[in-house]
Amino acid sequence: MKLLKGRGFKHSGIFALLLFIIILIVLVLVFSQQILSNISKLSSSANLIALLVAIIFPLILLIVILYNIINLIRERTQKKPGVHLKIKLVLFFALIAFLASGPQALLSINFIKSSINFWLKAGIGDALRGGLSISLDYYQSKVDNLKMFNKSRAIPMLFNGITKNPDSVWENIRNINPEISFVQIYNDEGNEVFFRGDKNGKLKDFAAVHNRTGILPKVEKQDISILRSIGKHTIDGKTYTVIAGIILPAYFNKNASNLTNSLETFNQLNKYNRLFIYAVSIFYFLFTLPILLLVILLSFILTDELLRPIVDLENATRRVAEGDFSFRILSRSEDELAILISSFNKMIGELSTSREKLVHAEKIAAWQDIAQRLAHEIRNPLTPIKLSAQRILKKYKSNPEDLKNILENSVTAIVNEVDNLDKLLKEFREFAKLPNPHPVMVNVKEVVEEIAGMFRSLGESITIETNGISDKITVKADPAQIKQIFSNLFRNAIQSIDESMRTQGVISVIADIVKKEDIQYCRIQIRDNGSGIDEEYKDKIFNPYFTTKKQGTGLGLSIVERIVFDHNGHIWFESKKGVGTTFFIDLPHGEING
Amino acid sequence: MLIILFVGSFALFAEQLNISTSVKAERIIVNVSLDLEDYSNALKTIRSGLKSELFFEFRLYKKQHGIISLLGDRLVREEKVLYTGYYNMYDKYYILKRNNSSEVVFKNSDDFLRNFFSLKGYNLEYSFLSTADEYYLLCRVKYIPVKLVSPLNIVNFFTNSENITTKWEKITVETK
Ligand SMILES: Nc1ncnc2c1ncn2[C@@H]1O[C@H](COP(=O)(O)OP(=O)(O)O)[C@@H](O)[C@H]1O
Ligand SMILES: [Mg+2]
């Protein structure tokens, strides 16, 4: 039994591709994270590489897909099984992928666009700018306050007695200017003589600031900011350095930087908003395109895998339809298709056995028919033989002298009938007991021409055309039997043409080599322009003793069929009433001479 | 012994890259400055609260001779200096950050601009610099007026119409 291999799903290919898609998605995510966080650090060569990858990778994919499409078109012109379904499935997959990604891209980009626009229009810019100007004003007021304090003419008076009664001095300062957080005073020699207020404001390194005046740069310490102003003042005749300071609240610093950062972002967004959406669209496209292409590629592979069992099934069905019941499909997968395939195999098995039974029954019926006909045919001459014998006996008994008169007639009749019987039995034996073929290489053209010559010498006025046979075509066959085939078929062809029309009759013989499932056959066609075969007789003409002719035996085609089968060949015919009949014979091809 | 070997002055479109190198002991000292036709926009950008960046890129090559020279000259060293400049609105001073670490503060905008657009006395240390070989230095400057925050910076992938990148300028370093 031949087994048609139904390849199981080639999972590895699909898995590899799926893995590829997943890796690509991860890469996209990582890459986008990376570039978004520090794009400025990427060198322009890295930029170039990224762009090249973004172009080359999809290009390679595109080429592979194009190759697949060309393949598909070629398969279509070759009418390979399953190709239409394949095209449909691929188109369907591509459409689904496109439908899934296209609107999503539009939606995402639109969403980004409208949310950006929403934020830009919601008055956030004004709020940020307002907030910034308020905080700047607040800060400026502190700075001005400190400046004013250190320029104030009242300082020498205010600090009178810093050594004797520092606490009351501090109290006075606080009363006059409650915003001051601390005051630190150094003498000429750089020694601290006074400190009151928030300890955080205490300056440790006087040398660094000793010859500066005015506002010092703001100092940030942990989460507070310290503003200091320095002034030189003469108190009680001596010069002192007065450092007054304000400690800004813990959150000020953080909020201020948040505010400036937000404003920076906002301004950038405002300025680059269109460009940004444009860039996002391009990015989206660059990252989606390869994924889309991969999906299409996947659809090609998947379709192949999906269709394979169906194609196998189609193949097998076709072979069964051609009469080859020995096929079974192997399937390793365990899905619904496997069930389908196993029931197909079962069906073919049952079909095959029932066909065998039918053939057997037909054979028996045919033999019964033959037996009946044979009995009938034998019986027909028996009656005249019996009658003649009885007549002789009767004459002999009643009038022996008269015997002479009828003896010759009767015995001649008996001999004739026995001859007839002999002929019948001879032909029957020819049919029933064909000798085993002794095949040798036979040149088809030579055989056909020999038989044609024989018919011509018998005075048939028909044309036998043999130009359609290549000189070199040979078959491995029994020469006598192959001659019998042509002789029987030619005779039938001639008989199918009305006697008055014989001169216009043409029998043409064509022979060529065909290939079926790796085996070479010689296909011989015998075409006539005779009466054709009635539709109702078409499935009977090969039956033994089936004939539509008065003098026919009905054994001609049976013999031809037997010989063809004995040579492992195949015979069938096409016929159209009133147009003609063509018999096709496939015989295993020997080899081409020369 | 300090020999000024080369003072290159290369005209670009509207900006000009001035480079000078000198070799002292076993190091190359580089002075680079980028002259813009008009600094007002650069200042305005920074004053509006945006950050600007300036990259100085250096590549030192050793000239190859014979058959290996077909593969190109050998890159001995590659260095980069990044300036970030921005404005503190509260205290009204300009800040120049170098390589995201050291910070210099300027009250005066002219001082700031002069310092921002130039790199003075940059030290490329090469103890292996041998007198037997020929060296040359490639230098270029990239000026990014607006340092974009993420994710807006993807814009940089497709347009740098505002950014200025000078050509690579070649300076022969003579070690004799
Ligand atoms: N070439 C043909 N054209 C038309 N009918 C044909 C042809 N060959 C065979 N037949 C039909 O098939 C029948 C059976 O043919 P065959 O077995 O040779 O028996 P027979 O020739 O003795 O009738 C014929 O009686 C005829 O009806
Ligand atoms: Mg016949």
PDB file of N, CA and C in Angstrom, chain A residues 31 35-37 39-42 44 47 50 132 135-136 139-140 217-218 227 252 256 259-261 264-265 267-269 271-272 275-276 279-280 282-283, chain B residues 45 48-51 53 55 57 59 80 82 88-93 100 140 142 144 146-160 162:
ATOM      1  N   PHE A  31      14.564  49.928  22.881  1.00  0.00           N
ATOM      2  CA  PHE A  31      15.182  50.967  22.079  1.00  0.00           C
ATOM      3  C   PHE A  31      14.502  52.317  22.303  1.00  0.00           C
ATOM      4  N   ILE A  35      16.410  55.577  23.684  1.00  0.00           N
ATOM      5  CA  ILE A  35      16.616  56.827  22.964  1.00  0.00           C
ATOM      6  C   ILE A  35      15.838  57.960  23.601  1.00  0.00           C
ATOM      7  N   LEU A  36      14.705  57.625  24.194  1.00  0.00           N
ATOM      8  CA  LEU A  36      13.936  58.705  24.796  1.00  0.00           C
ATOM      9  C   LEU A  36      14.673  59.256  26.004  1.00  0.00           C
ATOM     10  N   SER A  37      15.392  58.377  26.706  1.00  0.00           N
ATOM     11  CA  SER A  37      16.043  58.868  27.912  1.00  0.00           C
ATOM     12  C   SER A  37      17.321  59.644  27.607  1.00  0.00           C
ATOM     13  N   ILE A  39      18.754  60.660  24.139  1.00  0.00           N
ATOM     14  CA  ILE A  39      18.972  60.728  22.700  1.00  0.00           C
ATOM     15  C   ILE A  39      20.177  61.602  22.356  1.00  0.00           C
ATOM     16  N   SER A  40      20.411  62.598  23.191  1.00  0.00           N
ATOM     17  CA  SER A  40      21.459  63.555  22.855  1.00  0.00           C
ATOM     18  C   SER A  40      22.832  62.905  22.938  1.00  0.00           C
ATOM     19  N   LYS A  41      22.903  61.792  23.686  1.00  0.00           N
ATOM     20  CA  LYS A  41      24.203  61.139  23.821  1.00  0.00           C
ATOM     21  C   LYS A  41      24.520  60.253  22.634  1.00  0.00           C
ATOM     22  N   LEU A  42      23.476  59.939  21.861  1.00  0.00           N
ATOM     23  CA  LEU A  42      23.713  59.110  20.688  1.00  0.00           C
ATOM     24  C   LEU A  42      24.514  59.917  19.684  1.00  0.00           C
ATOM     25  N   SER A  44      25.990  60.788  15.903  1.00  0.00           N
ATOM     26  CA  SER A  44      25.279  60.816  14.633  1.00  0.00           C
ATOM     27  C   SER A  44      25.485  59.513  13.864  1.00  0.00           C
ATOM     28  N   ASN A  47      22.946  57.278  15.034  1.00  0.00           N
ATOM     29  CA  ASN A  47      21.723  57.702  14.358  1.00  0.00           C
ATOM     30  C   ASN A  47      21.607  57.048  12.998  1.00  0.00           C
ATOM     31  N   ALA A  50      20.927  53.350  13.206  1.00  0.00           N
ATOM     32  CA  ALA A  50      19.526  53.109  13.546  1.00  0.00           C
ATOM     33  C   ALA A  50      18.645  53.295  12.320  1.00  0.00           C
ATOM     34  N   LEU A 132       5.253  81.060  38.205  1.00  0.00           N
ATOM     35  CA  LEU A 132       6.655  81.427  38.207  1.00  0.00           C
ATOM     36  C   LEU A 132       6.824  82.895  38.599  1.00  0.00           C
ATOM     37  N   SER A 135       6.294  83.299  42.270  1.00  0.00           N
ATOM     38  CA  SER A 135       7.391  82.817  43.104  1.00  0.00           C
ATOM     39  C   SER A 135       8.631  83.692  42.934  1.00  0.00           C
ATOM     40  N   LEU A 136       8.807  84.207  41.695  1.00  0.00           N
ATOM     41  CA  LEU A 136       9.926  85.133  41.493  1.00  0.00           C
ATOM     42  C   LEU A 136       9.736  86.402  42.327  1.00  0.00           C
ATOM     43  N   TYR A 139      10.406  85.669  45.926  1.00  0.00           N
ATOM     44  CA  TYR A 139      11.834  85.540  46.151  1.00  0.00           C
ATOM     45  C   TYR A 139      12.504  86.921  46.124  1.00  0.00           C
ATOM     46  N   GLN A 140      12.116  87.718  45.124  1.00  0.00           N
ATOM     47  CA  GLN A 140      12.691  89.041  44.974  1.00  0.00           C
ATOM     48  C   GLN A 140      12.411  89.899  46.213  1.00  0.00           C
ATOM     49  N   PRO A 217      25.281  84.551  46.644  1.00  0.00           N
ATOM     50  CA  PRO A 217      24.468  83.553  45.924  1.00  0.00           C
ATOM     51  C   PRO A 217      23.726  82.654  46.917  1.00  0.00           C
ATOM     52  N   LYS A 218      22.552  82.300  46.507  1.00  0.00           N
ATOM     53  CA  LYS A 218      21.711  81.471  47.357  1.00  0.00           C
ATOM     54  C   LYS A 218      22.416  80.133  47.604  1.00  0.00           C
ATOM     55  N   LEU A 227      19.495  82.547  52.025  1.00  0.00           N
ATOM     56  CA  LEU A 227      19.835  83.801  51.351  1.00  0.00           C
ATOM     57  C   LEU A 227      20.597  84.657  52.345  1.00  0.00           C
ATOM     58  N   PHE A 252      10.340  75.466  49.226  1.00  0.00           N
ATOM     59  CA  PHE A 252      10.488  76.504  48.206  1.00  0.00           C
ATOM     60  C   PHE A 252      11.408  76.063  47.066  1.00  0.00           C
ATOM     61  N   ALA A 256      10.283  75.537  43.360  1.00  0.00           N
ATOM     62  CA  ALA A 256      10.810  76.458  42.356  1.00  0.00           C
ATOM     63  C   ALA A 256      11.419  75.686  41.198  1.00  0.00           C
ATOM     64  N   LEU A 259       8.804  74.071  39.183  1.00  0.00           N
ATOM     65  CA  LEU A 259       8.114  75.056  38.363  1.00  0.00           C
ATOM     66  C   LEU A 259       8.930  75.398  37.118  1.00  0.00           C
ATOM     67  N   THR A 260      10.222  75.646  37.321  1.00  0.00           N
ATOM     68  CA  THR A 260      11.041  76.010  36.143  1.00  0.00           C
ATOM     69  C   THR A 260      11.155  74.827  35.179  1.00  0.00           C
ATOM     70  N   ASN A 261      11.283  73.596  35.737  1.00  0.00           N
ATOM     71  CA  ASN A 261      11.348  72.430  34.850  1.00  0.00           C
ATOM     72  C   ASN A 261      10.068  72.257  34.050  1.00  0.00           C
ATOM     73  N   GLU A 264       9.877  74.728  31.434  1.00  0.00           N
ATOM     74  CA  GLU A 264      10.804  74.372  30.349  1.00  0.00           C
ATOM     75  C   GLU A 264      10.166  73.339  29.427  1.00  0.00           C
ATOM     76  N   THR A 265       9.623  72.288  30.058  1.00  0.00           N
ATOM     77  CA  THR A 265       8.964  71.249  29.271  1.00  0.00           C
ATOM     78  C   THR A 265       7.812  71.824  28.470  1.00  0.00           C
ATOM     79  N   ASN A 267       7.258  74.884  27.486  1.00  0.00           N
ATOM     80  CA  ASN A 267       7.700  75.736  26.384  1.00  0.00           C
ATOM     81  C   ASN A 267       8.190  74.919  25.202  1.00  0.00           C
ATOM     82  N   GLN A 268       8.920  73.847  25.534  1.00  0.00           N
ATOM     83  CA  GLN A 268       9.413  72.979  24.462  1.00  0.00           C
ATOM     84  C   GLN A 268       8.263  72.324  23.724  1.00  0.00           C
ATOM     85  N   LEU A 269       7.295  71.847  24.516  1.00  0.00           N
ATOM     86  CA  LEU A 269       6.135  71.182  23.937  1.00  0.00           C
ATOM     87  C   LEU A 269       5.404  72.149  23.016  1.00  0.00           C
ATOM     88  N   LYS A 271       6.619  74.671  21.508  1.00  0.00           N
ATOM     89  CA  LYS A 271       7.406  75.022  20.335  1.00  0.00           C
ATOM     90  C   LYS A 271       7.511  73.863  19.343  1.00  0.00           C
ATOM     91  N   TYR A 272       7.677  72.626  19.881  1.00  0.00           N
ATOM     92  CA  TYR A 272       7.975  71.503  19.002  1.00  0.00           C
ATOM     93  C   TYR A 272       6.807  70.554  18.805  1.00  0.00           C
ATOM     94  N   LEU A 275       6.238  69.156  15.290  1.00  0.00           N
ATOM     95  CA  LEU A 275       7.375  68.335  14.922  1.00  0.00           C
ATOM     96  C   LEU A 275       7.370  67.013  15.694  1.00  0.00           C
ATOM     97  N   PHE A 276       6.965  67.118  16.941  1.00  0.00           N
ATOM     98  CA  PHE A 276       6.942  65.939  17.804  1.00  0.00           C
ATOM     99  C   PHE A 276       5.949  64.908  17.277  1.00  0.00           C
ATOM    100  N   ALA A 279       7.318  63.336  14.291  1.00  0.00           N
ATOM    101  CA  ALA A 279       8.360  62.356  14.640  1.00  0.00           C
ATOM    102  C   ALA A 279       7.745  61.090  15.203  1.00  0.00           C
ATOM    103  N   VAL A 280       6.730  61.255  16.049  1.00  0.00           N
ATOM    104  CA  VAL A 280       6.078  60.081  16.638  1.00  0.00           C
ATOM    105  C   VAL A 280       5.456  59.227  15.539  1.00  0.00           C
ATOM    106  N   ILE A 282       6.394  58.992  12.449  1.00  0.00           N
ATOM    107  CA  ILE A 282       7.444  58.297  11.707  1.00  0.00           C
ATOM    108  C   ILE A 282       7.983  57.120  12.515  1.00  0.00           C
ATOM    109  N   PHE A 283       8.195  57.373  13.804  1.00  0.00           N
ATOM    110  CA  PHE A 283       8.659  56.295  14.681  1.00  0.00           C
ATOM    111  C   PHE A 283       7.680  55.140  14.681  1.00  0.00           C
TER     112      PHE A 283
ATOM    113  N   THR B  45      17.328  82.227  24.104  1.00  0.00           N
ATOM    114  CA  THR B  45      16.892  80.862  24.398  1.00  0.00           C
ATOM    115  C   THR B  45      17.164  80.534  25.858  1.00  0.00           C
ATOM    116  N   SER B  48      15.030  82.378  28.362  1.00  0.00           N
ATOM    117  CA  SER B  48      13.634  81.966  28.484  1.00  0.00           C
ATOM    118  C   SER B  48      13.470  80.722  29.343  1.00  0.00           C
ATOM    119  N   GLY B  49      14.583  80.241  29.917  1.00  0.00           N
ATOM    120  CA  GLY B  49      14.473  79.109  30.836  1.00  0.00           C
ATOM    121  C   GLY B  49      14.792  77.778  30.179  1.00  0.00           C
ATOM    122  N   LEU B  50      15.286  77.800  28.917  1.00  0.00           N
ATOM    123  CA  LEU B  50      15.650  76.548  28.251  1.00  0.00           C
ATOM    124  C   LEU B  50      17.133  76.281  28.449  1.00  0.00           C
ATOM    125  N   LYS B  51      17.513  75.019  28.268  1.00  0.00           N
ATOM    126  CA  LYS B  51      18.915  74.657  28.428  1.00  0.00           C
ATOM    127  C   LYS B  51      19.552  74.473  27.064  1.00  0.00           C
ATOM    128  N   GLU B  53      23.098  73.111  24.836  1.00  0.00           N
ATOM    129  CA  GLU B  53      24.229  72.194  24.994  1.00  0.00           C
ATOM    130  C   GLU B  53      25.277  72.449  23.937  1.00  0.00           C
ATOM    131  N   PHE B  55      28.732  70.371  22.442  1.00  0.00           N
ATOM    132  CA  PHE B  55      29.625  69.214  22.497  1.00  0.00           C
ATOM    133  C   PHE B  55      30.929  69.553  21.810  1.00  0.00           C
ATOM    134  N   GLU B  57      34.063  67.543  20.365  1.00  0.00           N
ATOM    135  CA  GLU B  57      34.487  66.170  20.115  1.00  0.00           C
ATOM    136  C   GLU B  57      35.887  66.158  19.531  1.00  0.00           C
ATOM    137  N   ARG B  59      39.161  63.646  18.160  1.00  0.00           N
ATOM    138  CA  ARG B  59      39.672  62.327  17.782  1.00  0.00           C
ATOM    139  C   ARG B  59      41.128  62.469  17.373  1.00  0.00           C
ATOM    140  N   LYS B  80      35.299  63.602  24.541  1.00  0.00           N
ATOM    141  CA  LYS B  80      34.127  64.447  24.362  1.00  0.00           C
ATOM    142  C   LYS B  80      33.982  65.350  25.576  1.00  0.00           C
ATOM    143  N   LEU B  82      31.116  67.967  27.254  1.00  0.00           N
ATOM    144  CA  LEU B  82      29.744  68.457  27.099  1.00  0.00           C
ATOM    145  C   LEU B  82      29.538  69.671  28.000  1.00  0.00           C
ATOM    146  N   ASN B  88      19.502  80.842  35.842  1.00  0.00           N
ATOM    147  CA  ASN B  88      18.743  80.758  37.087  1.00  0.00           C
ATOM    148  C   ASN B  88      17.942  82.049  37.242  1.00  0.00           C
ATOM    149  N   MET B  89      16.640  81.910  37.104  1.00  0.00           N
ATOM    150  CA  MET B  89      15.784  83.097  37.098  1.00  0.00           C
ATOM    151  C   MET B  89      15.684  83.749  38.469  1.00  0.00           C
ATOM    152  N   TYR B  90      15.880  82.963  39.523  1.00  0.00           N
ATOM    153  CA  TYR B  90      15.715  83.494  40.871  1.00  0.00           C
ATOM    154  C   TYR B  90      16.902  84.365  41.247  1.00  0.00           C
ATOM    155  N   ASP B  91      18.065  83.813  41.006  1.00  0.00           N
ATOM    156  CA  ASP B  91      19.248  84.547  41.419  1.00  0.00           C
ATOM    157  C   ASP B  91      19.852  85.332  40.278  1.00  0.00           C
ATOM    158  N   LYS B  92      19.245  85.179  39.076  1.00  0.00           N
ATOM    159  CA  LYS B  92      19.647  85.957  37.891  1.00  0.00           C
ATOM    160  C   LYS B  92      21.119  85.740  37.544  1.00  0.00           C
ATOM    161  N   TYR B  93      21.497  84.499  37.471  1.00  0.00           N
ATOM    162  CA  TYR B  93      22.832  84.244  36.951  1.00  0.00           C
ATOM    163  C   TYR B  93      22.835  83.051  35.999  1.00  0.00           C
ATOM    164  N   ASN B 100      28.266  67.547  32.980  1.00  0.00           N
ATOM    165  CA  ASN B 100      27.250  67.265  33.989  1.00  0.00           C
ATOM    166  C   ASN B 100      27.789  67.216  35.408  1.00  0.00           C
ATOM    167  N   ARG B 140      35.424  68.673  16.227  1.00  0.00           N
ATOM    168  CA  ARG B 140      34.221  69.351  15.754  1.00  0.00           C
ATOM    169  C   ARG B 140      33.391  69.760  16.960  1.00  0.00           C
ATOM    170  N   LYS B 142      29.381  70.646  18.325  1.00  0.00           N
ATOM    171  CA  LYS B 142      27.958  70.511  18.056  1.00  0.00           C
ATOM    172  C   LYS B 142      27.214  71.443  19.012  1.00  0.00           C
ATOM    173  N   ILE B 144      23.654  72.640  20.359  1.00  0.00           N
ATOM    174  CA  ILE B 144      22.232  72.317  20.420  1.00  0.00           C
ATOM    175  C   ILE B 144      21.543  73.409  21.219  1.00  0.00           C
ATOM    176  N   VAL B 146      18.506  74.076  22.014  1.00  0.00           N
ATOM    177  CA  VAL B 146      17.490  73.665  22.993  1.00  0.00           C
ATOM    178  C   VAL B 146      17.686  72.195  23.310  1.00  0.00           C
ATOM    179  N   LYS B 147      18.051  71.933  24.562  1.00  0.00           N
ATOM    180  CA  LYS B 147      18.164  70.545  24.988  1.00  0.00           C
ATOM    181  C   LYS B 147      16.749  70.059  25.280  1.00  0.00           C
ATOM    182  N   LEU B 148      16.260  69.197  24.419  1.00  0.00           N
ATOM    183  CA  LEU B 148      14.864  68.773  24.547  1.00  0.00           C
ATOM    184  C   LEU B 148      14.695  67.744  25.639  1.00  0.00           C
ATOM    185  N   VAL B 149      13.570  67.838  26.359  1.00  0.00           N
ATOM    186  CA  VAL B 149      13.294  66.850  27.399  1.00  0.00           C
ATOM    187  C   VAL B 149      12.686  65.624  26.735  1.00  0.00           C
ATOM    188  N   SER B 150      12.777  64.503  27.419  1.00  0.00           N
ATOM    189  CA  SER B 150      12.173  63.273  26.923  1.00  0.00           C
ATOM    190  C   SER B 150      10.660  63.381  27.109  1.00  0.00           C
ATOM    191  N   PRO B 151       9.831  62.937  26.228  1.00  0.00           N
ATOM    192  CA  PRO B 151      10.112  62.238  24.974  1.00  0.00           C
ATOM    193  C   PRO B 151      10.208  63.169  23.772  1.00  0.00           C
ATOM    194  N   LEU B 152      10.195  64.462  24.026  1.00  0.00           N
ATOM    195  CA  LEU B 152      10.238  65.386  22.890  1.00  0.00           C
ATOM    196  C   LEU B 152      11.519  65.246  22.083  1.00  0.00           C
ATOM    197  N   ASN B 153      12.543  64.685  22.724  1.00  0.00           N
ATOM    198  CA  ASN B 153      13.829  64.607  22.043  1.00  0.00           C
ATOM    199  C   ASN B 153      13.839  63.674  20.840  1.00  0.00           C
ATOM    200  N   ILE B 154      12.769  62.894  20.629  1.00  0.00           N
ATOM    201  CA  ILE B 154      12.782  62.067  19.409  1.00  0.00           C
ATOM    202  C   ILE B 154      12.765  62.956  18.171  1.00  0.00           C
ATOM    203  N   VAL B 155      12.350  64.188  18.362  1.00  0.00           N
ATOM    204  CA  VAL B 155      12.374  65.149  17.258  1.00  0.00           C
ATOM    205  C   VAL B 155      13.779  65.243  16.665  1.00  0.00           C
ATOM    206  N   ASN B 156      14.781  65.120  17.539  1.00  0.00           N
ATOM    207  CA  ASN B 156      16.168  65.230  17.092  1.00  0.00           C
ATOM    208  C   ASN B 156      16.534  64.202  16.041  1.00  0.00           C
ATOM    209  N   PHE B 157      15.781  63.087  16.009  1.00  0.00           N
ATOM    210  CA  PHE B 157      16.097  62.040  15.058  1.00  0.00           C
ATOM    211  C   PHE B 157      15.827  62.479  13.633  1.00  0.00           C
ATOM    212  N   PHE B 158      14.900  63.377  13.499  1.00  0.00           N
ATOM    213  CA  PHE B 158      14.480  63.700  12.135  1.00  0.00           C
ATOM    214  C   PHE B 158      14.849  65.109  11.702  1.00  0.00           C
ATOM    215  N   THR B 159      15.093  65.976  12.670  1.00  0.00           N
ATOM    216  CA  THR B 159      15.447  67.317  12.253  1.00  0.00           C
ATOM    217  C   THR B 159      16.496  67.889  13.186  1.00  0.00           C
ATOM    218  N   ASN B 160      17.499  68.492  12.620  1.00  0.00           N
ATOM    219  CA  ASN B 160      18.406  69.271  13.454  1.00  0.00           C
ATOM    220  C   ASN B 160      18.603  70.634  12.815  1.00  0.00           C
ATOM    221  N   GLU B 162      17.895  73.427  13.784  1.00  0.00           N
ATOM    222  CA  GLU B 162      18.364  74.460  14.706  1.00  0.00           C
ATOM    223  C   GLU B 162      19.743  74.122  15.245  1.00  0.00           C
TER     224      GLU B 162
END
